[in-house]
Amino acid sequence: MDMRKYYALMLVATLALAGCGSKDDDDELTEGKGGSSTAASAPAAALGTASIAGKVTLTGKAPNAAKIAFDADPVCKSQHTGTANDETVIADAKGNLANVFVYVKDGPNTAAPSTPVVLTQHGCLYSPHVFGLQANQPLQIVNEDGTMHNVHCMATINDGFNVAQPTQGMKTDKKFSKAEVLVKFKCDVHSWMHCFAGVVNNSFFSVSGTDGGFKISQLPAGSYTVVAVHESYGESQPQKVDVKDGEAKSVNFTFAAK
Amino acid sequence: MNDLNKTIYHVRLHRFALVTAGCTFLLLLAGALVTSTGSSLAVPDWPLSFGKFFPQMTGGVLFEHGHRMVAGTVAILTLGLAITTQKLEQRPCVKKLAWTALGVVILQAVLGGVTVLLHLPTQVSVAHAGLAQIFFCLIVTLSLVTSKNWIGETPRRLTDRHSSLRRWALWTTFLVYIQIVVGAVARHSGAGLAIPDFPLSFGSIFPPEWTPLVLLQFAHTRAGASAVLLLVTHTAFRFCFHYPEEKGLFWPAATAGLMVWLQCFLGILIIFTQKAIVPTSVHLIFGAVILAAMLVLTLKSSQLFRTGTQV
């Protein structure tokens, strides 16, 4: 009996499983497992003119970034002439820390944009490594590689999913219905691939760049709690900020290297 | 299995059972590697892999789909073994055992598929791990009872002074299985390193806080490991001491007695290496070997003491 016949037999024998599958095929993750309220359930607030900007820095010696060995997949290896480092901690000599998700924790809900946030898999790496999106905003996950990936979303408040993207150019659309910071994505085919998403109920978030800088714009006047979250160092101490219309406030965050 | 002397030995059947047992052992190793390398969900669909019968074997797919391939081979072998047993074997209980093994391997395949489709729920993953050991035991049992030594065993003059060893072997086998299942629960619930140090627990004899994961890890690595180490060593020593001439008892006992110490060493190594792939995977298959050795010891002692003319 060859493998095809065997698999066909297995398929018949396990038809009962058809109803036991996960909700992975659903494009919308409509039900979460508790957690904060959905953006859709609250009236959307008008955008304002205030802004909060600042820097995220790392004190102490940043860990040496591990070099990624792409040997597990010749397609991945062929796309990297030099070396690539793990992106978990990216800090320059001055301690400026990149890839930190900064958001207004108690900001008013805003309408979720219909424009999708695009997460690409290119060169067997996720891009961007850390990104933000709103609850109920479309997320489009694209495989730009000529090899297969699986997109394993390890959400805990929203429903996780694990979808296959075996062919180049394949796109998968998803949505998260609830706020959740941070949601981890990983590829189990390529163990080095992982990235994080901050899902929030408003548009008041930013991700620090390689200079550690971030800026949150269009805030309505008010008193807010701003938080920075790093995939490895966790959540910072929250900072209270009062802003008036048109005002630009500065807030800085510091993480201690482990 | 009672009327042993009326049973005909079929070398073909026995060899078939041995080959199936060998492949099942490889299947256990392949399964261990899937979890150890974090490849359990590298292939998100089932029964196909990325919609194909044979996907590109890269990265985690090599481990996950490789496991499926070995599992397929074992299932086919088990089907063949059941048919061959039905044709050649006279003992009804052996026939039943072979068909039970086939049923178990099918159920095992379904559990494997379900755990992938449901994203590794602990209960299903543990059931998959536990049933794997039961299946291995069934195939080992088939290999044993179809062997020439088992079928041709003549009544022995074994003293009944040590007949209580049968019970020791039985209970030790049971404890080893329980320890394996507790280990599977710890592994699949992420409790493997809940206590990061050894031999102390967070610097103390007992952990300062008993969270469910800490309790689980403590139960497997301290309480369970100590109990298994003592019981297997004690049982193995008694068998080796009293029956050094009985190869059917001596070798399984010696194997279990030796490997249980290596197993503890591997367990410690897992903690110190932060669950490195090699010690973690070898730990799993050593557990299977100890269980199989204890099972053979139990079955063999049961046969010898029962058939023996007690003096």
XYZ file of C-alpha atoms in Angstrom:
569
model
C 0.000 0.000 0.000
C 1.568 3.290 -1.021
C 1.349 6.476 0.993
C -1.465 7.949 -1.086
C -3.715 4.992 -0.465
C -2.788 5.045 3.156
C -3.609 8.682 3.553
C -6.886 8.170 1.704
C -7.750 5.395 4.127
C -6.854 7.589 7.052
C -9.014 10.350 5.653
C -12.038 8.086 5.388
C -11.428 6.646 8.818
C -11.322 10.070 10.388
C -14.200 11.826 8.637
C -15.739 12.310 12.034
C -13.017 14.811 12.676
C -14.470 17.180 10.145
C -16.574 18.834 12.783
C -13.803 18.910 15.319
C -11.500 21.292 13.481
C -10.480 24.586 14.898
C -11.814 27.936 13.794
C -8.690 28.558 11.791
C -10.503 28.691 8.520
C -12.493 31.670 9.670
C -11.045 34.900 8.488
C -12.534 36.834 11.353
C -11.693 35.983 14.911
C -15.022 36.942 16.291
C -14.868 35.494 19.758
C -12.119 35.998 22.265
C -11.532 34.417 25.632
C -12.341 37.365 27.820
C -10.218 40.422 28.203
C -10.985 44.014 27.361
C -14.013 45.200 25.494
C -14.136 45.331 21.732
C -13.606 48.541 19.851
C -16.820 47.975 17.987
C -18.922 48.074 21.136
C -17.950 51.635 22.132
C -18.635 54.861 20.245
C -15.652 56.085 18.304
C -14.016 59.248 19.634
C -13.006 62.135 17.403
C -9.304 62.566 16.743
C -7.516 65.518 18.279
C -4.421 67.616 17.705
C -2.231 66.764 20.681
C 0.744 64.438 20.490
C 3.081 62.498 22.737
C 6.613 61.725 21.621
C 9.698 60.380 23.304
C 12.473 57.859 23.383
C 12.876 54.344 24.645
C 16.266 53.447 26.003
C 17.967 50.392 27.415
C 20.265 50.635 30.424
C 23.022 48.124 30.888
C 24.673 45.967 28.284
C 22.394 44.786 25.548
C 22.646 41.043 24.931
C 24.567 40.011 21.854
C 22.088 39.331 19.105
C 22.151 35.706 18.039
C 23.036 35.106 14.416
C 20.259 33.403 12.520
C 21.304 30.201 10.785
C 19.139 29.875 7.711
C 20.550 26.418 6.956
C 17.258 24.697 7.718
C 15.874 25.884 4.387
C 18.002 26.423 1.257
C 15.444 28.948 -0.044
C 15.886 31.058 3.069
C 19.646 30.724 2.934
C 19.792 31.789 -0.703
C 18.112 35.084 0.174
C 20.800 36.140 2.622
C 24.290 36.735 1.332
C 25.494 38.057 4.669
C 24.349 37.253 8.159
C 21.144 38.302 9.842
C 20.679 38.756 13.543
C 17.799 37.897 15.773
C 15.628 40.991 16.260
C 14.531 40.391 19.835
C 16.709 43.183 21.277
C 17.844 45.912 18.896
C 19.694 48.639 20.735
C 22.466 50.926 19.504
C 25.583 52.014 21.403
C 23.644 54.852 23.043
C 21.052 52.449 24.352
C 18.286 53.524 21.981
C 15.906 50.593 21.924
C 13.893 49.711 18.842
C 10.779 47.595 18.412
C 9.045 48.766 21.566
C 5.279 49.052 21.297
C 4.131 52.298 22.982
C 0.436 52.962 23.413
C -2.115 55.000 25.299
C -3.615 52.435 27.591
C -6.742 54.342 28.516
C -7.221 56.271 25.285
C -10.698 56.728 23.835
C -11.823 54.154 21.287
C -11.468 55.198 17.692
C -12.968 53.692 14.573
C -10.941 50.806 13.184
C -9.510 51.646 9.745
C -10.532 49.469 6.852
C -7.008 49.650 5.440
C -5.207 46.425 6.323
C -1.955 46.266 8.201
C 0.369 44.115 6.124
C 2.693 41.574 7.723
C 5.126 40.135 5.219
C 7.338 37.092 5.344
C 10.349 37.998 3.271
C 13.709 36.298 3.358
C 12.209 34.019 6.010
C 11.840 36.932 8.392
C 8.737 38.780 9.503
C 8.461 42.416 8.569
C 7.724 44.441 10.586
C 9.041 42.645 13.624
C 6.763 44.609 15.951
C 3.661 46.371 14.734
C 0.392 47.756 15.980
C -3.139 47.518 14.713
C -6.603 48.183 15.964
C -9.136 45.609 17.013
C -11.305 44.789 13.979
C -8.763 46.303 11.594
C -7.838 43.870 8.819
C -4.465 42.182 9.031
C -3.075 40.828 5.796
C -0.297 38.268 6.095
C 1.716 37.751 2.924
C 4.234 35.080 2.022
C 6.769 36.662 -0.321
C 9.145 33.709 -0.086
C 9.443 30.823 -2.493
C 9.118 28.437 0.391
C 6.345 27.476 2.718
C 5.582 29.131 6.018
C 3.008 28.506 8.647
C 1.652 31.515 10.469
C 1.122 30.452 14.035
C -0.614 33.187 16.001
C -0.355 32.566 19.722
C -3.020 34.985 20.911
C -4.350 34.395 24.397
C -7.256 36.854 24.657
C -8.248 36.588 21.021
C -8.439 33.198 19.344
C -5.114 32.006 18.035
C -4.707 30.454 14.616
C -2.229 28.397 12.655
C -2.489 28.682 8.914
C -0.359 27.290 6.124
C 1.114 29.484 3.433
C 2.825 26.940 1.219
C 3.151 29.041 -1.920
C 4.804 32.311 -2.822
C 2.469 35.277 -2.971
C -0.159 33.673 -0.772
C -2.181 36.103 1.347
C -4.229 35.440 4.449
C -6.628 37.992 5.940
C -7.384 38.030 9.637
C -8.910 40.307 12.249
C -8.650 40.455 16.004
C -11.819 41.410 17.810
C -10.287 42.349 21.158
C -7.401 44.404 22.411
C -4.339 42.309 23.280
C -0.778 43.481 23.825
C 1.361 41.726 22.648
C 0.271 38.907 20.352
C 3.071 36.598 19.292
C 3.333 35.153 15.791
C 5.780 32.439 14.901
C 6.613 30.084 12.093
C 7.107 26.505 13.251
C 8.773 25.601 9.969
C 11.535 28.146 10.539
C 12.150 28.267 14.257
C 13.865 31.689 14.197
C 10.853 33.497 12.745
C 8.733 35.389 15.227
C 7.102 38.790 15.522
C 4.665 40.629 17.759
C 1.533 42.702 17.296
C -0.016 45.176 19.690
C -3.782 45.091 19.220
C -5.519 48.092 20.760
C -8.883 49.811 20.623
C -7.648 53.118 19.217
C -5.096 54.602 16.884
C -2.937 56.028 19.674
C 0.090 53.781 19.441
C 3.554 53.741 17.967
C 6.571 51.472 17.657
C 10.015 52.812 18.514
C 12.478 53.059 15.653
C 16.170 52.265 15.636
C 16.825 55.666 17.281
C 14.450 54.655 20.083
C 12.044 57.395 19.073
C 8.280 57.135 18.911
C 5.394 59.545 18.329
C 1.695 59.215 19.024
C -0.362 61.810 17.166
C -3.934 63.096 16.852
C -4.746 62.666 20.520
C -7.788 64.507 21.858
C -7.112 66.671 24.907
C -7.201 64.669 28.102
C -5.345 62.792 30.785
C -3.818 59.517 29.654
C -1.718 56.564 30.780
C 1.071 55.718 28.367
C 2.773 52.326 28.468
C 5.697 50.813 26.577
C 5.888 47.071 25.995
C 8.913 45.115 24.810
C 8.735 41.480 23.728
C 11.569 40.472 26.025
C 11.511 43.077 28.820
C 7.756 43.218 29.262
C 5.663 46.219 30.215
C 7.165 49.434 31.512
C 5.931 51.466 34.430
C 2.865 53.378 33.185
C 3.267 57.142 32.836
C 0.498 59.706 33.335
C 0.367 62.438 30.716
C -2.017 65.407 30.435
C -2.326 66.999 27.022
C -4.261 69.971 25.752
C -5.346 70.573 22.167
C -2.371 71.192 19.940
C 0.080 70.430 22.718
C 3.119 68.170 22.203
C 4.290 66.344 25.315
C 7.431 64.305 25.809
C 7.589 60.960 27.622
C 10.578 58.649 27.854
C 10.790 55.015 28.832
C 13.719 53.019 30.130
C 14.181 49.273 30.270
C 16.946 47.495 32.163
C 18.941 44.900 30.216
C 18.728 41.412 31.658
C -1.466 -17.807 26.276
C -2.132 -20.627 28.721
C -1.749 -23.749 26.602
C 1.732 -22.894 25.605
C 2.886 -26.343 24.709
C 0.170 -26.709 22.063
C 1.247 -23.528 20.340
C 3.387 -23.601 17.227
C 6.227 -21.159 16.926
C 6.089 -19.080 13.734
C 9.413 -17.460 13.060
C 7.874 -15.183 10.406
C 5.268 -13.863 12.796
C 7.803 -13.264 15.524
C 10.159 -11.418 13.190
C 7.277 -9.337 11.888
C 6.418 -8.380 15.464
C 10.054 -7.524 16.178
C 10.316 -5.296 13.104
C 7.089 -3.541 14.101
C 8.441 -3.051 17.618
C 11.662 -1.584 16.201
C 9.749 0.807 13.972
C 7.489 1.770 16.872
C 10.572 2.623 18.875
C 11.732 4.866 16.010
C 8.249 6.376 15.938
C 8.549 7.268 19.624
C 11.873 8.954 18.886
C 10.378 10.830 15.939
C 7.474 11.975 18.093
C 9.847 13.098 20.824
C 11.825 15.140 18.310
C 8.669 16.868 17.056
C 7.905 18.297 20.483
C 11.530 18.885 21.454
C 12.220 20.927 18.317
C 8.994 22.909 18.663
C 7.781 21.570 15.325
C 4.405 20.262 16.471
C 2.501 22.812 14.428
C 4.968 23.218 11.577
C 2.413 21.460 9.409
C -0.873 23.130 10.259
C -3.185 20.786 8.372
C -3.991 17.107 8.741
C -4.167 14.459 7.323
C -2.507 16.237 4.405
C 0.597 18.351 4.913
C 0.318 21.819 3.378
C -2.377 20.290 1.180
C 0.031 17.681 -0.164
C 0.935 14.078 0.493
C 4.588 14.947 0.557
C 5.543 18.558 1.295
C 8.956 20.128 1.055
C 10.866 18.678 4.004
C 12.410 21.817 5.427
C 12.841 23.055 8.968
C 10.139 21.925 11.347
C 8.302 20.139 8.522
C 11.087 17.570 8.435
C 10.276 16.573 12.002
C 6.483 16.843 11.871
C 5.925 15.266 8.477
C 8.746 12.795 9.147
C 6.818 11.729 12.249
C 3.708 11.275 10.142
C 5.624 9.168 7.628
C 7.047 6.877 10.307
C 3.592 6.695 11.915
C 2.110 5.686 8.567
C 4.707 2.959 8.196
C 4.010 1.655 11.691
C 0.263 1.659 11.048
C 0.758 -0.346 7.847
C 3.068 -2.756 9.676
C 0.525 -3.135 12.467
C -2.188 -3.920 9.946
C 0.096 -6.514 8.387
C 0.917 -7.915 11.798
C -2.752 -8.236 12.706
C -3.522 -10.054 9.444
C -0.493 -12.331 9.799
C -1.381 -13.093 13.409
C -4.942 -13.902 12.397
C -3.655 -16.343 9.785
C -0.853 -18.069 11.675
C -1.580 -17.799 15.354
C -3.690 -20.356 17.243
C -4.079 -18.495 20.523
C -7.240 -16.342 20.452
C -5.859 -13.892 23.008
C -2.823 -13.189 20.815
C -5.098 -12.562 17.848
C -7.134 -10.167 19.956
C -3.964 -8.458 21.081
C -2.868 -7.883 17.476
C -6.224 -6.413 16.447
C -6.281 -4.280 19.580
C -2.885 -2.914 18.578
C -4.312 -1.979 15.186
C -7.250 -0.214 16.826
C -4.896 1.636 19.149
C -2.606 2.798 16.351
C -5.609 4.159 14.421
C -6.867 5.945 17.510
C -3.352 7.253 18.057
C -3.249 8.667 14.519
C -6.587 10.388 15.082
C -5.347 11.877 18.362
C -2.243 13.129 16.565
C -4.398 14.810 13.954
C -6.774 16.280 16.504
C -3.971 17.770 18.560
C -2.608 19.516 15.449
C -6.006 20.773 14.334
C -6.873 22.051 17.805
C -3.428 23.632 18.343
C -2.026 21.215 20.886
C -4.532 21.176 23.734
C -2.736 19.656 26.712
C -5.303 16.911 27.266
C -5.113 15.643 23.695
C -1.343 15.918 23.500
C -0.979 14.005 26.767
C -3.441 11.363 25.577
C -1.370 11.050 22.386
C 1.820 10.644 24.420
C 0.262 8.179 26.870
C -1.350 6.074 24.165
C 1.963 5.929 22.306
C 3.474 4.089 25.261
C 0.492 1.744 25.498
C 0.829 0.939 21.812
C 4.536 0.286 22.254
C 3.725 -2.040 25.155
C 1.197 -3.924 23.018
C 3.725 -4.468 20.245
C 6.423 -5.487 22.737
C 3.958 -7.947 24.258
C 3.192 -9.371 20.827
C 6.892 -9.723 20.152
C 7.358 -11.540 23.448
C 4.443 -13.954 23.260
C 5.289 -14.953 19.684
C 8.895 -15.677 20.594
C 10.365 -19.181 20.678
C 11.371 -18.784 24.300
C 7.869 -17.876 25.379
C 6.119 -20.595 23.396
C 8.643 -23.274 24.172
C 8.944 -22.437 27.836
C 8.912 -25.645 29.825
C 7.754 -25.763 33.438
C 10.456 -24.563 35.775
C 11.276 -25.377 39.317
C 11.055 -21.852 40.515
C 10.716 -21.477 44.196
C 7.587 -19.748 45.399
C 9.574 -17.951 48.083
C 9.962 -15.102 45.631
C 6.610 -15.308 43.899
C 5.766 -11.919 45.410
C 8.226 -10.544 42.839
C 5.470 -10.886 40.255
C 3.484 -8.273 42.127
C 6.554 -6.084 42.544
C 7.163 -6.220 38.816
C 3.537 -5.447 38.048
C 3.302 -2.468 40.377
C 6.670 -1.145 39.282
C 5.550 -1.295 35.655
C 2.385 0.567 36.577
C 4.345 3.228 38.454
C 6.740 3.687 35.542
C 3.773 4.262 33.242
C 2.221 6.779 35.646
C 5.558 8.594 35.863
C 5.702 8.738 32.052
C 2.198 10.191 31.884
C 2.996 12.774 34.566
C 6.101 13.655 32.557
C 3.940 14.053 29.463
C 1.574 16.358 31.335
C 4.546 18.424 32.537
C 6.005 18.533 29.024
C 2.816 19.486 27.228
C 1.619 21.992 29.797
C 4.921 23.868 29.721
C 5.942 22.880 33.234
C 9.251 21.345 32.179
C 11.325 24.140 33.684
C 8.804 25.456 36.218
C 11.464 24.708 38.836
C 14.650 25.960 37.179
C 17.197 24.482 39.598
C 18.167 21.033 40.841
C 18.457 19.352 43.334
C 17.026 22.297 45.265
C 13.805 23.993 44.238
C 14.250 27.761 43.995
C 17.123 27.376 46.457
C 15.065 25.453 49.019
C 14.153 21.837 49.554
C 10.548 22.649 48.757
C 9.413 25.400 46.395
C 8.346 28.585 48.198
C 5.154 28.753 46.164
C 3.087 25.856 44.864
C 1.647 26.925 41.541
C 0.061 24.157 39.427
C 3.078 24.050 37.105
C 5.541 23.927 40.006
C 3.513 21.164 41.626
C 3.517 19.227 38.376
C 7.232 19.595 37.842
C 7.949 18.684 41.464
C 5.709 15.612 41.166
C 7.620 14.384 38.108
C 11.204 15.367 38.826
C 11.340 14.864 42.576
C 8.545 12.697 43.987
C 7.884 10.528 40.939
C 11.513 10.192 39.921
C 12.549 9.177 43.452
C 9.766 6.610 43.723
C 10.520 5.112 40.320
C 14.246 5.072 40.958
C 13.824 3.251 44.252
C 11.175 0.834 43.093
C 12.787 -0.102 39.778
C 16.189 -0.499 41.431
C 14.736 -2.625 44.217
C 12.711 -4.845 41.894
C 15.523 -5.190 39.374
C 18.029 -6.021 42.079
C 15.827 -8.717 43.582
C 15.224 -10.373 40.219
C 18.902 -10.245 39.288
C 19.944 -11.518 42.713
C 17.494 -14.426 42.937
C 17.377 -15.480 39.283
C 20.733 -14.751 37.666
C 20.422 -17.960 35.637
C 16.968 -17.087 34.250
C 17.902 -14.974 31.235
C 14.287 -14.077 30.571
C 14.139 -12.424 33.963
C 17.715 -11.310 34.427
C 18.130 -9.218 31.286
C 14.923 -7.177 31.467
C 15.596 -6.577 35.152
C 19.203 -5.567 34.545
C 18.183 -3.313 31.664
C 15.504 -1.528 33.689
C 17.757 -1.285 36.731
C 20.590 0.276 34.760
C 18.527 2.539 32.575
C 16.517 4.048 35.380
C 19.723 5.631 36.703
C 20.670 6.911 33.267
C 17.124 8.219 32.964
C 17.473 10.245 36.161
C 20.768 11.630 34.928
C 19.082 12.669 31.670
C 16.275 14.308 33.625
C 18.806 16.428 35.498
C 20.563 17.212 32.228
C 17.292 18.497 30.777
C 17.034 21.066 33.563
C 20.663 22.146 33.284
C 20.551 22.410 29.485
C 17.220 24.260 29.495
C 15.454 21.443 27.666
C 18.051 20.854 24.984
C 16.723 18.736 22.146
C 18.972 15.683 22.524
C 18.623 14.952 26.268
C 14.901 15.732 26.182
C 14.236 13.353 23.302
C 16.498 10.615 24.653
C 14.793 10.966 28.047
C 11.480 10.124 26.403
C 12.692 7.004 24.619
C 14.641 5.808 27.653
C 11.345 6.009 29.523
C 9.812 3.759 26.869
C 12.688 1.270 27.161
C 12.342 1.115 30.953
C 8.602 0.606 30.630
C 9.098 -2.135 28.023
C 11.755 -3.857 30.139
C 9.488 -3.810 33.186
C 6.593 -5.089 31.116
C 8.655 -7.993 29.785
C 9.799 -8.720 33.335
C 6.201 -8.725 34.551
C 4.971 -10.986 31.758
C 7.916 -13.320 31.969
C 7.782 -13.658 35.737
C 4.064 -14.215 35.518
C 4.619 -17.012 33.020
C 7.473 -18.676 34.874
C 5.941 -18.556 38.306
C 2.625 -19.776 36.974
C 4.013 -22.616 34.926
C 6.654 -23.539 37.424
C 6.341 -26.525 39.682
C 6.579 -24.763 42.936
C 8.559 -26.438 45.686
